């Protein structure tokens, strides 16, 4: 991955936010996130194969040898020369899996077990069920094609071929492949280390004493979970109050101490009197990222704030923290409402992390038919929390007999409705518009 300069990081792709009243598109904002993330290169690390599930392979893995390594039996039965069938064969010998048998004499069938190397002089396997058993002195065999129930050497993969390509997300079968090649460790993309910053005077960490006018911090936990889905780890959660100086000092101190790959903040970026994140990072609308930046104390922040044409998740910020010693750290600022933070992380950041870093299983989008109507917003893309299943669409424009993926919006669009969002397995992408989307309309769905 090429490193790109900080100055280029937020200008080229998304373009600066122009003003709060001129939201930019989701695509443009994702591009701005990609540009910011690209100031940072995520390296590789070697992990035990047993711990490589869902990790991303760094280099092509070429098969070091053929799989299977030798022609072997697919069945428990008898190995014989197919060219001599039909005919009667004398039963002699025994080859278990893990044993190499001698060449087989003409007219002989050798009992052989599944996985054992097929001995020289044989070309087909007769399953034991088609005989009178291993102890009979001879077996009578009908005409049999060569290769029947023989698993040829290299039939799974040939030596030198790419078994797993660079960038593959290692699933359970992939771990089996690594082990089948005798590997005990593998080089995978490192997990980005994330610092999460939440807060506001009203936010208290779970496990602490809550005042009557406070809420527990839901966002650090949900961001930690989304980051795991993105193949990243939240290495520290910082809870700040509404004092700009304290925010700057503690952010700078923790960033210098842990040198994260990414900082995510939640809250403090809209139109209130105490927008600590936006004020602390110097965000006048549309300006912060391009200028000299804000000195946080040994750390310069260049962050731009504005709105994105989506709901929830309208207010957004993105930029880079510069250590002065060549260290650039992307920073992404989400709105504080829990559902806004959650959807922003899934719809904006996850895509951007896929594109910039490829550190996890890419987010998936599918099309599904609406099981109940949804009403769009006139000028913003709405992300509706939803649940999917497979079934028949009734009363809709699609074929009434068709069984297909269906999606149903969960009632409620307000971004404080976290408990009602919990069952969601997906988000319906509702494009801006004025007309209700009817039952059966085919919509794009982000799979969570
Ligand atoms: N006059 C306007 N007011 C608001 C606008 C607007 O355009 N004009 N936008 C609204 C939208 S949309 C959103 S989203 C929010 C975003 O506000 P902030 O990012 O400044 O977030 P806060 O004000 O700090 O908090 C919003 C809300 O979320 C709760 N919160 C914050 N952090 C947490 C946390 N870690 N865990 C649980 N809950 C949290 C906080 O208590 C507030 O209720 O602004 C609207 N207002
Ligand atoms: O954009 Mo806010 O996130 O709608 O609630």
JSON list of C-alpha atoms in Angstrom, two decimals, residues 100-283:
[
{"chain": "A", "resi": 100, "resn": "UNK", "atom": "CA", "xyz": [2.28, -48.48, 1.16]},
{"chain": "A", "resi": 101, "resn": "UNK", "atom": "CA", "xyz": [1.42, -51.75, -0.53]},
{"chain": "A", "resi": 102, "resn": "UNK", "atom": "CA", "xyz": [3.59, -53.75, -2.91]},
{"chain": "A", "resi": 103, "resn": "UNK", "atom": "CA", "xyz": [2.84, -54.06, -6.62]},
{"chain": "A", "resi": 104, "resn": "UNK", "atom": "CA", "xyz": [-0.22, -56.27, -7.16]},
{"chain": "A", "resi": 105, "resn": "UNK", "atom": "CA", "xyz": [0.09, -59.51, -9.08]},
{"chain": "A", "resi": 106, "resn": "UNK", "atom": "CA", "xyz": [-2.19, -59.89, -12.14]},
{"chain": "A", "resi": 107, "resn": "UNK", "atom": "CA", "xyz": [-5.52, -61.50, -11.24]},
{"chain": "A", "resi": 108, "resn": "UNK", "atom": "CA", "xyz": [-5.29, -60.32, -7.64]},
{"chain": "A", "resi": 109, "resn": "UNK", "atom": "CA", "xyz": [-7.49, -57.91, -5.67]},
{"chain": "A", "resi": 110, "resn": "UNK", "atom": "CA", "xyz": [-5.94, -56.31, -2.57]},
{"chain": "A", "resi": 111, "resn": "UNK", "atom": "CA", "xyz": [-8.12, -55.22, 0.36]},
{"chain": "A", "resi": 112, "resn": "UNK", "atom": "CA", "xyz": [-7.47, -51.48, 0.74]},
{"chain": "A", "resi": 113, "resn": "UNK", "atom": "CA", "xyz": [-8.81, -48.88, 3.15]},
{"chain": "A", "resi": 114, "resn": "UNK", "atom": "CA", "xyz": [-9.98, -45.30, 2.38]},
{"chain": "A", "resi": 115, "resn": "UNK", "atom": "CA", "xyz": [-7.00, -42.96, 2.05]},
{"chain": "A", "resi": 116, "resn": "UNK", "atom": "CA", "xyz": [-4.39, -45.68, 1.48]},
{"chain": "A", "resi": 117, "resn": "UNK", "atom": "CA", "xyz": [-2.08, -45.24, -1.54]},
{"chain": "A", "resi": 118, "resn": "UNK", "atom": "CA", "xyz": [-3.34, -47.19, -4.54]},
{"chain": "A", "resi": 119, "resn": "UNK", "atom": "CA", "xyz": [-0.67, -49.85, -5.14]},
{"chain": "A", "resi": 120, "resn": "UNK", "atom": "CA", "xyz": [1.20, -50.28, -8.44]},
{"chain": "A", "resi": 121, "resn": "UNK", "atom": "CA", "xyz": [-0.64, -52.58, -10.86]},
{"chain": "A", "resi": 122, "resn": "UNK", "atom": "CA", "xyz": [-4.12, -51.38, -9.82]},
{"chain": "A", "resi": 123, "resn": "UNK", "atom": "CA", "xyz": [-6.36, -48.75, -11.35]},
{"chain": "A", "resi": 124, "resn": "UNK", "atom": "CA", "xyz": [-9.78, -49.05, -9.70]},
{"chain": "A", "resi": 125, "resn": "UNK", "atom": "CA", "xyz": [-11.37, -49.74, -6.32]},
{"chain": "A", "resi": 126, "resn": "UNK", "atom": "CA", "xyz": [-14.31, -52.08, -5.75]},
{"chain": "A", "resi": 127, "resn": "UNK", "atom": "CA", "xyz": [-16.24, -51.06, -2.60]},
{"chain": "A", "resi": 128, "resn": "UNK", "atom": "CA", "xyz": [-16.47, -53.86, -0.03]},
{"chain": "A", "resi": 129, "resn": "UNK", "atom": "CA", "xyz": [-20.28, -53.68, -0.23]},
{"chain": "A", "resi": 130, "resn": "UNK", "atom": "CA", "xyz": [-20.04, -55.02, -3.79]},
{"chain": "A", "resi": 131, "resn": "UNK", "atom": "CA", "xyz": [-18.22, -58.18, -2.63]},
{"chain": "A", "resi": 132, "resn": "UNK", "atom": "CA", "xyz": [-18.67, -61.03, -0.17]},
{"chain": "A", "resi": 133, "resn": "UNK", "atom": "CA", "xyz": [-16.28, -59.34, 2.28]},
{"chain": "A", "resi": 134, "resn": "UNK", "atom": "CA", "xyz": [-12.56, -59.09, 2.95]},
{"chain": "A", "resi": 135, "resn": "UNK", "atom": "CA", "xyz": [-12.27, -62.73, 4.08]},
{"chain": "A", "resi": 136, "resn": "UNK", "atom": "CA", "xyz": [-13.66, -64.34, 0.91]},
{"chain": "A", "resi": 137, "resn": "UNK", "atom": "CA", "xyz": [-10.94, -66.08, -1.14]},
{"chain": "A", "resi": 138, "resn": "UNK", "atom": "CA", "xyz": [-11.95, -64.34, -4.35]},
{"chain": "A", "resi": 139, "resn": "UNK", "atom": "CA", "xyz": [-14.26, -61.65, -5.69]},
{"chain": "A", "resi": 140, "resn": "UNK", "atom": "CA", "xyz": [-16.21, -61.56, -8.88]},
{"chain": "A", "resi": 141, "resn": "UNK", "atom": "CA", "xyz": [-16.10, -58.12, -10.54]},
{"chain": "A", "resi": 142, "resn": "UNK", "atom": "CA", "xyz": [-18.23, -56.77, -13.41]},
{"chain": "A", "resi": 143, "resn": "UNK", "atom": "CA", "xyz": [-16.72, -54.52, -16.09]},
{"chain": "A", "resi": 144, "resn": "UNK", "atom": "CA", "xyz": [-15.22, -51.53, -14.25]},
{"chain": "A", "resi": 145, "resn": "UNK", "atom": "CA", "xyz": [-13.74, -48.34, -15.69]},
{"chain": "A", "resi": 146, "resn": "UNK", "atom": "CA", "xyz": [-10.18, -47.38, -14.76]},
{"chain": "A", "resi": 147, "resn": "UNK", "atom": "CA", "xyz": [-10.10, -44.68, -12.10]},
{"chain": "A", "resi": 148, "resn": "UNK", "atom": "CA", "xyz": [-13.30, -45.75, -10.38]},
{"chain": "A", "resi": 149, "resn": "UNK", "atom": "CA", "xyz": [-13.07, -44.62, -6.73]},
{"chain": "A", "resi": 150, "resn": "UNK", "atom": "CA", "xyz": [-9.44, -43.56, -7.12]},
{"chain": "A", "resi": 151, "resn": "UNK", "atom": "CA", "xyz": [-8.61, -40.02, -5.91]},
{"chain": "A", "resi": 152, "resn": "UNK", "atom": "CA", "xyz": [-5.80, -38.96, -8.26]},
{"chain": "A", "resi": 153, "resn": "UNK", "atom": "CA", "xyz": [-2.70, -37.16, -7.05]},
{"chain": "A", "resi": 154, "resn": "UNK", "atom": "CA", "xyz": [-3.13, -33.37, -7.46]},
{"chain": "A", "resi": 155, "resn": "UNK", "atom": "CA", "xyz": [-6.90, -33.61, -8.09]},
{"chain": "A", "resi": 156, "resn": "UNK", "atom": "CA", "xyz": [-7.57, -31.06, -5.31]},
{"chain": "A", "resi": 157, "resn": "UNK", "atom": "CA", "xyz": [-4.69, -28.73, -6.15]},
{"chain": "A", "resi": 158, "resn": "UNK", "atom": "CA", "xyz": [-1.42, -29.16, -8.05]},
{"chain": "A", "resi": 159, "resn": "UNK", "atom": "CA", "xyz": [1.97, -28.15, -6.65]},
{"chain": "A", "resi": 160, "resn": "UNK", "atom": "CA", "xyz": [2.73, -24.51, -7.49]},
{"chain": "A", "resi": 161, "resn": "UNK", "atom": "CA", "xyz": [-0.88, -23.45, -8.06]},
{"chain": "A", "resi": 162, "resn": "UNK", "atom": "CA", "xyz": [-2.37, -20.68, -5.91]},
{"chain": "A", "resi": 163, "resn": "UNK", "atom": "CA", "xyz": [-4.31, -22.44, -3.17]},
{"chain": "A", "resi": 164, "resn": "UNK", "atom": "CA", "xyz": [-5.34, -19.26, -1.34]},
{"chain": "A", "resi": 165, "resn": "UNK", "atom": "CA", "xyz": [-4.90, -15.83, -2.96]},
{"chain": "A", "resi": 166, "resn": "UNK", "atom": "CA", "xyz": [-3.45, -12.77, -1.21]},
{"chain": "A", "resi": 167, "resn": "UNK", "atom": "CA", "xyz": [-6.33, -10.87, 0.39]},
{"chain": "A", "resi": 168, "resn": "UNK", "atom": "CA", "xyz": [-8.38, -13.99, 1.06]},
{"chain": "A", "resi": 169, "resn": "UNK", "atom": "CA", "xyz": [-10.25, -13.93, 4.34]},
{"chain": "A", "resi": 170, "resn": "UNK", "atom": "CA", "xyz": [-9.32, -17.19, 6.02]},
{"chain": "A", "resi": 171, "resn": "UNK", "atom": "CA", "xyz": [-12.40, -19.26, 6.82]},
{"chain": "A", "resi": 172, "resn": "UNK", "atom": "CA", "xyz": [-12.50, -22.59, 8.58]},
{"chain": "A", "resi": 173, "resn": "UNK", "atom": "CA", "xyz": [-11.82, -24.59, 5.39]},
{"chain": "A", "resi": 174, "resn": "UNK", "atom": "CA", "xyz": [-8.85, -22.28, 4.65]},
{"chain": "A", "resi": 175, "resn": "UNK", "atom": "CA", "xyz": [-7.32, -23.12, 8.03]},
{"chain": "A", "resi": 176, "resn": "UNK", "atom": "CA", "xyz": [-7.68, -26.77, 7.08]},
{"chain": "A", "resi": 177, "resn": "UNK", "atom": "CA", "xyz": [-5.84, -26.07, 3.80]},
{"chain": "A", "resi": 178, "resn": "UNK", "atom": "CA", "xyz": [-2.95, -24.40, 5.68]},
{"chain": "A", "resi": 179, "resn": "UNK", "atom": "CA", "xyz": [-2.71, -27.39, 7.99]},
{"chain": "A", "resi": 180, "resn": "UNK", "atom": "CA", "xyz": [-2.97, -29.83, 5.05]},
{"chain": "A", "resi": 181, "resn": "UNK", "atom": "CA", "xyz": [0.20, -28.20, 3.72]},
{"chain": "A", "resi": 182, "resn": "UNK", "atom": "CA", "xyz": [1.86, -28.78, 7.08]},
{"chain": "A", "resi": 183, "resn": "UNK", "atom": "CA", "xyz": [1.97, -25.11, 8.03]},
{"chain": "A", "resi": 184, "resn": "UNK", "atom": "CA", "xyz": [1.83, -24.13, 11.69]},
{"chain": "A", "resi": 185, "resn": "UNK", "atom": "CA", "xyz": [2.00, -20.34, 11.23]},
{"chain": "A", "resi": 186, "resn": "UNK", "atom": "CA", "xyz": [0.86, -17.91, 8.55]},
{"chain": "A", "resi": 187, "resn": "UNK", "atom": "CA", "xyz": [1.47, -14.27, 7.65]},
{"chain": "A", "resi": 188, "resn": "UNK", "atom": "CA", "xyz": [-1.71, -12.21, 7.89]},
{"chain": "A", "resi": 189, "resn": "UNK", "atom": "CA", "xyz": [-2.63, -8.54, 7.84]},
{"chain": "A", "resi": 190, "resn": "UNK", "atom": "CA", "xyz": [-2.21, -7.03, 11.30]},
{"chain": "A", "resi": 191, "resn": "UNK", "atom": "CA", "xyz": [-5.34, -5.95, 13.13]},
{"chain": "A", "resi": 192, "resn": "UNK", "atom": "CA", "xyz": [-5.56, -2.15, 13.14]},
{"chain": "A", "resi": 193, "resn": "UNK", "atom": "CA", "xyz": [-5.37, -0.75, 16.68]},
{"chain": "A", "resi": 194, "resn": "UNK", "atom": "CA", "xyz": [-8.18, 1.68, 17.38]},
{"chain": "A", "resi": 195, "resn": "UNK", "atom": "CA", "xyz": [-8.58, 4.36, 20.04]},
{"chain": "A", "resi": 196, "resn": "UNK", "atom": "CA", "xyz": [-12.23, 5.13, 20.72]},
{"chain": "A", "resi": 197, "resn": "UNK", "atom": "CA", "xyz": [-13.17, 8.46, 22.28]},
{"chain": "A", "resi": 198, "resn": "UNK", "atom": "CA", "xyz": [-16.64, 8.93, 23.70]},
{"chain": "A", "resi": 199, "resn": "UNK", "atom": "CA", "xyz": [-18.04, 11.31, 26.22]},
{"chain": "A", "resi": 200, "resn": "UNK", "atom": "CA", "xyz": [-19.81, 14.48, 27.10]},
{"chain": "A", "resi": 201, "resn": "UNK", "atom": "CA", "xyz": [-20.69, 15.50, 30.64]},
{"chain": "A", "resi": 202, "resn": "UNK", "atom": "CA", "xyz": [-23.82, 13.33, 30.49]},
{"chain": "A", "resi": 203, "resn": "UNK", "atom": "CA", "xyz": [-21.99, 10.12, 29.55]},
{"chain": "A", "resi": 204, "resn": "UNK", "atom": "CA", "xyz": [-20.71, 7.73, 32.24]},
{"chain": "A", "resi": 205, "resn": "UNK", "atom": "CA", "xyz": [-18.83, 4.47, 31.79]},
{"chain": "A", "resi": 206, "resn": "UNK", "atom": "CA", "xyz": [-20.81, 1.28, 32.58]},
{"chain": "A", "resi": 207, "resn": "UNK", "atom": "CA", "xyz": [-19.91, 0.09, 36.04]},
{"chain": "A", "resi": 208, "resn": "UNK", "atom": "CA", "xyz": [-19.66, 3.60, 37.46]},
{"chain": "A", "resi": 209, "resn": "UNK", "atom": "CA", "xyz": [-22.27, 5.50, 39.50]},
{"chain": "A", "resi": 210, "resn": "UNK", "atom": "CA", "xyz": [-24.87, 7.17, 37.28]},
{"chain": "A", "resi": 211, "resn": "UNK", "atom": "CA", "xyz": [-26.33, 10.59, 38.15]},
{"chain": "A", "resi": 212, "resn": "UNK", "atom": "CA", "xyz": [-30.01, 11.24, 37.40]},
{"chain": "A", "resi": 213, "resn": "UNK", "atom": "CA", "xyz": [-29.09, 13.36, 34.38]},
{"chain": "A", "resi": 214, "resn": "UNK", "atom": "CA", "xyz": [-26.60, 10.90, 32.90]},
{"chain": "A", "resi": 215, "resn": "UNK", "atom": "CA", "xyz": [-26.61, 7.97, 30.49]},
{"chain": "A", "resi": 216, "resn": "UNK", "atom": "CA", "xyz": [-24.24, 5.04, 30.33]},
{"chain": "A", "resi": 217, "resn": "UNK", "atom": "CA", "xyz": [-21.76, 4.95, 27.48]},
{"chain": "A", "resi": 218, "resn": "UNK", "atom": "CA", "xyz": [-23.30, 2.63, 24.88]},
{"chain": "A", "resi": 219, "resn": "UNK", "atom": "CA", "xyz": [-21.14, 3.76, 22.00]},
{"chain": "A", "resi": 220, "resn": "UNK", "atom": "CA", "xyz": [-17.71, 2.56, 23.11]},
{"chain": "A", "resi": 221, "resn": "UNK", "atom": "CA", "xyz": [-19.07, -0.98, 23.39]},
{"chain": "A", "resi": 222, "resn": "UNK", "atom": "CA", "xyz": [-20.88, -0.99, 20.06]},
{"chain": "A", "resi": 223, "resn": "UNK", "atom": "CA", "xyz": [-17.90, 0.56, 18.28]},
{"chain": "A", "resi": 224, "resn": "UNK", "atom": "CA", "xyz": [-15.67, -2.13, 19.76]},
{"chain": "A", "resi": 225, "resn": "UNK", "atom": "CA", "xyz": [-18.00, -4.74, 18.33]},
{"chain": "A", "resi": 226, "resn": "UNK", "atom": "CA", "xyz": [-18.16, -3.18, 14.86]},
{"chain": "A", "resi": 227, "resn": "UNK", "atom": "CA", "xyz": [-14.37, -2.88, 14.84]},
{"chain": "A", "resi": 228, "resn": "UNK", "atom": "CA", "xyz": [-14.06, -6.58, 15.53]},
{"chain": "A", "resi": 229, "resn": "UNK", "atom": "CA", "xyz": [-16.27, -7.19, 12.48]},
{"chain": "A", "resi": 230, "resn": "UNK", "atom": "CA", "xyz": [-13.80, -5.02, 10.52]},
{"chain": "A", "resi": 231, "resn": "UNK", "atom": "CA", "xyz": [-10.83, -7.08, 11.71]},
{"chain": "A", "resi": 232, "resn": "UNK", "atom": "CA", "xyz": [-9.66, -4.33, 14.06]},
{"chain": "A", "resi": 233, "resn": "UNK", "atom": "CA", "xyz": [-9.28, -4.07, 17.83]},
{"chain": "A", "resi": 234, "resn": "UNK", "atom": "CA", "xyz": [-10.23, -1.22, 20.11]},
{"chain": "A", "resi": 235, "resn": "UNK", "atom": "CA", "xyz": [-7.12, -1.04, 22.27]},
{"chain": "A", "resi": 236, "resn": "UNK", "atom": "CA", "xyz": [-8.34, 1.76, 24.47]},
{"chain": "A", "resi": 237, "resn": "UNK", "atom": "CA", "xyz": [-11.58, 3.60, 25.19]},
{"chain": "A", "resi": 238, "resn": "UNK", "atom": "CA", "xyz": [-11.18, 7.17, 26.36]},
{"chain": "A", "resi": 239, "resn": "UNK", "atom": "CA", "xyz": [-14.13, 8.92, 28.03]},
{"chain": "A", "resi": 240, "resn": "UNK", "atom": "CA", "xyz": [-13.85, 12.71, 27.93]},
{"chain": "A", "resi": 241, "resn": "UNK", "atom": "CA", "xyz": [-15.92, 15.51, 29.46]},
{"chain": "A", "resi": 242, "resn": "UNK", "atom": "CA", "xyz": [-17.17, 18.64, 27.70]},
{"chain": "A", "resi": 243, "resn": "UNK", "atom": "CA", "xyz": [-14.03, 20.74, 28.31]},
{"chain": "A", "resi": 244, "resn": "UNK", "atom": "CA", "xyz": [-12.19, 21.50, 25.08]},
{"chain": "A", "resi": 245, "resn": "UNK", "atom": "CA", "xyz": [-8.77, 21.84, 26.76]},
{"chain": "A", "resi": 246, "resn": "UNK", "atom": "CA", "xyz": [-9.18, 18.54, 28.62]},
{"chain": "A", "resi": 247, "resn": "UNK", "atom": "CA", "xyz": [-10.32, 16.83, 25.43]},
{"chain": "A", "resi": 248, "resn": "UNK", "atom": "CA", "xyz": [-7.30, 18.09, 23.50]},
{"chain": "A", "resi": 249, "resn": "UNK", "atom": "CA", "xyz": [-4.82, 17.23, 26.23]},
{"chain": "A", "resi": 250, "resn": "UNK", "atom": "CA", "xyz": [-6.13, 13.75, 26.94]},
{"chain": "A", "resi": 251, "resn": "UNK", "atom": "CA", "xyz": [-6.53, 12.89, 23.23]},
{"chain": "A", "resi": 252, "resn": "UNK", "atom": "CA", "xyz": [-2.98, 14.03, 22.47]},
{"chain": "A", "resi": 253, "resn": "UNK", "atom": "CA", "xyz": [-1.57, 12.18, 25.49]},
{"chain": "A", "resi": 254, "resn": "UNK", "atom": "CA", "xyz": [-3.27, 8.88, 24.70]},
{"chain": "A", "resi": 255, "resn": "UNK", "atom": "CA", "xyz": [-2.52, 9.07, 20.96]},
{"chain": "A", "resi": 256, "resn": "UNK", "atom": "CA", "xyz": [1.16, 9.66, 21.73]},
{"chain": "A", "resi": 257, "resn": "UNK", "atom": "CA", "xyz": [1.16, 6.86, 24.30]},
{"chain": "A", "resi": 258, "resn": "UNK", "atom": "CA", "xyz": [-0.50, 4.12, 22.28]},
{"chain": "A", "resi": 259, "resn": "UNK", "atom": "CA", "xyz": [0.07, 5.29, 18.67]},
{"chain": "A", "resi": 260, "resn": "UNK", "atom": "CA", "xyz": [-3.18, 3.82, 17.34]},
{"chain": "A", "resi": 261, "resn": "UNK", "atom": "CA", "xyz": [-3.84, 3.19, 13.64]},
{"chain": "A", "resi": 262, "resn": "UNK", "atom": "CA", "xyz": [-7.19, 4.94, 13.88]},
{"chain": "A", "resi": 263, "resn": "UNK", "atom": "CA", "xyz": [-9.03, 7.26, 16.27]},
{"chain": "A", "resi": 264, "resn": "UNK", "atom": "CA", "xyz": [-12.84, 7.15, 16.30]},
{"chain": "A", "resi": 265, "resn": "UNK", "atom": "CA", "xyz": [-14.77, 9.74, 18.26]},
{"chain": "A", "resi": 266, "resn": "UNK", "atom": "CA", "xyz": [-18.49, 9.65, 18.96]},
{"chain": "A", "resi": 267, "resn": "UNK", "atom": "CA", "xyz": [-20.58, 12.70, 19.85]},
{"chain": "A", "resi": 268, "resn": "UNK", "atom": "CA", "xyz": [-19.88, 16.38, 20.18]},
{"chain": "A", "resi": 269, "resn": "UNK", "atom": "CA", "xyz": [-20.01, 17.33, 16.51]},
{"chain": "A", "resi": 270, "resn": "UNK", "atom": "CA", "xyz": [-23.39, 18.88, 15.72]},
{"chain": "A", "resi": 271, "resn": "UNK", "atom": "CA", "xyz": [-24.94, 22.28, 16.39]},
{"chain": "A", "resi": 272, "resn": "UNK", "atom": "CA", "xyz": [-24.87, 22.50, 20.19]},
{"chain": "A", "resi": 273, "resn": "UNK", "atom": "CA", "xyz": [-23.13, 24.94, 22.50]},
{"chain": "A", "resi": 274, "resn": "UNK", "atom": "CA", "xyz": [-20.75, 22.27, 23.81]},
{"chain": "A", "resi": 275, "resn": "UNK", "atom": "CA", "xyz": [-19.50, 20.36, 20.80]},
{"chain": "A", "resi": 276, "resn": "UNK", "atom": "CA", "xyz": [-16.24, 19.32, 22.39]},
{"chain": "A", "resi": 277, "resn": "UNK", "atom": "CA", "xyz": [-14.95, 17.14, 19.57]},
{"chain": "A", "resi": 278, "resn": "UNK", "atom": "CA", "xyz": [-15.61, 19.65, 16.83]},
{"chain": "A", "resi": 279, "resn": "UNK", "atom": "CA", "xyz": [-14.34, 22.61, 18.83]},
{"chain": "A", "resi": 280, "resn": "UNK", "atom": "CA", "xyz": [-11.37, 20.68, 20.12]},
{"chain": "A", "resi": 281, "resn": "UNK", "atom": "CA", "xyz": [-10.33, 19.65, 16.63]},
{"chain": "A", "resi": 282, "resn": "UNK", "atom": "CA", "xyz": [-10.79, 23.15, 15.25]},
{"chain": "A", "resi": 283, "resn": "UNK", "atom": "CA", "xyz": [-13.71, 22.31, 13.02]}
]
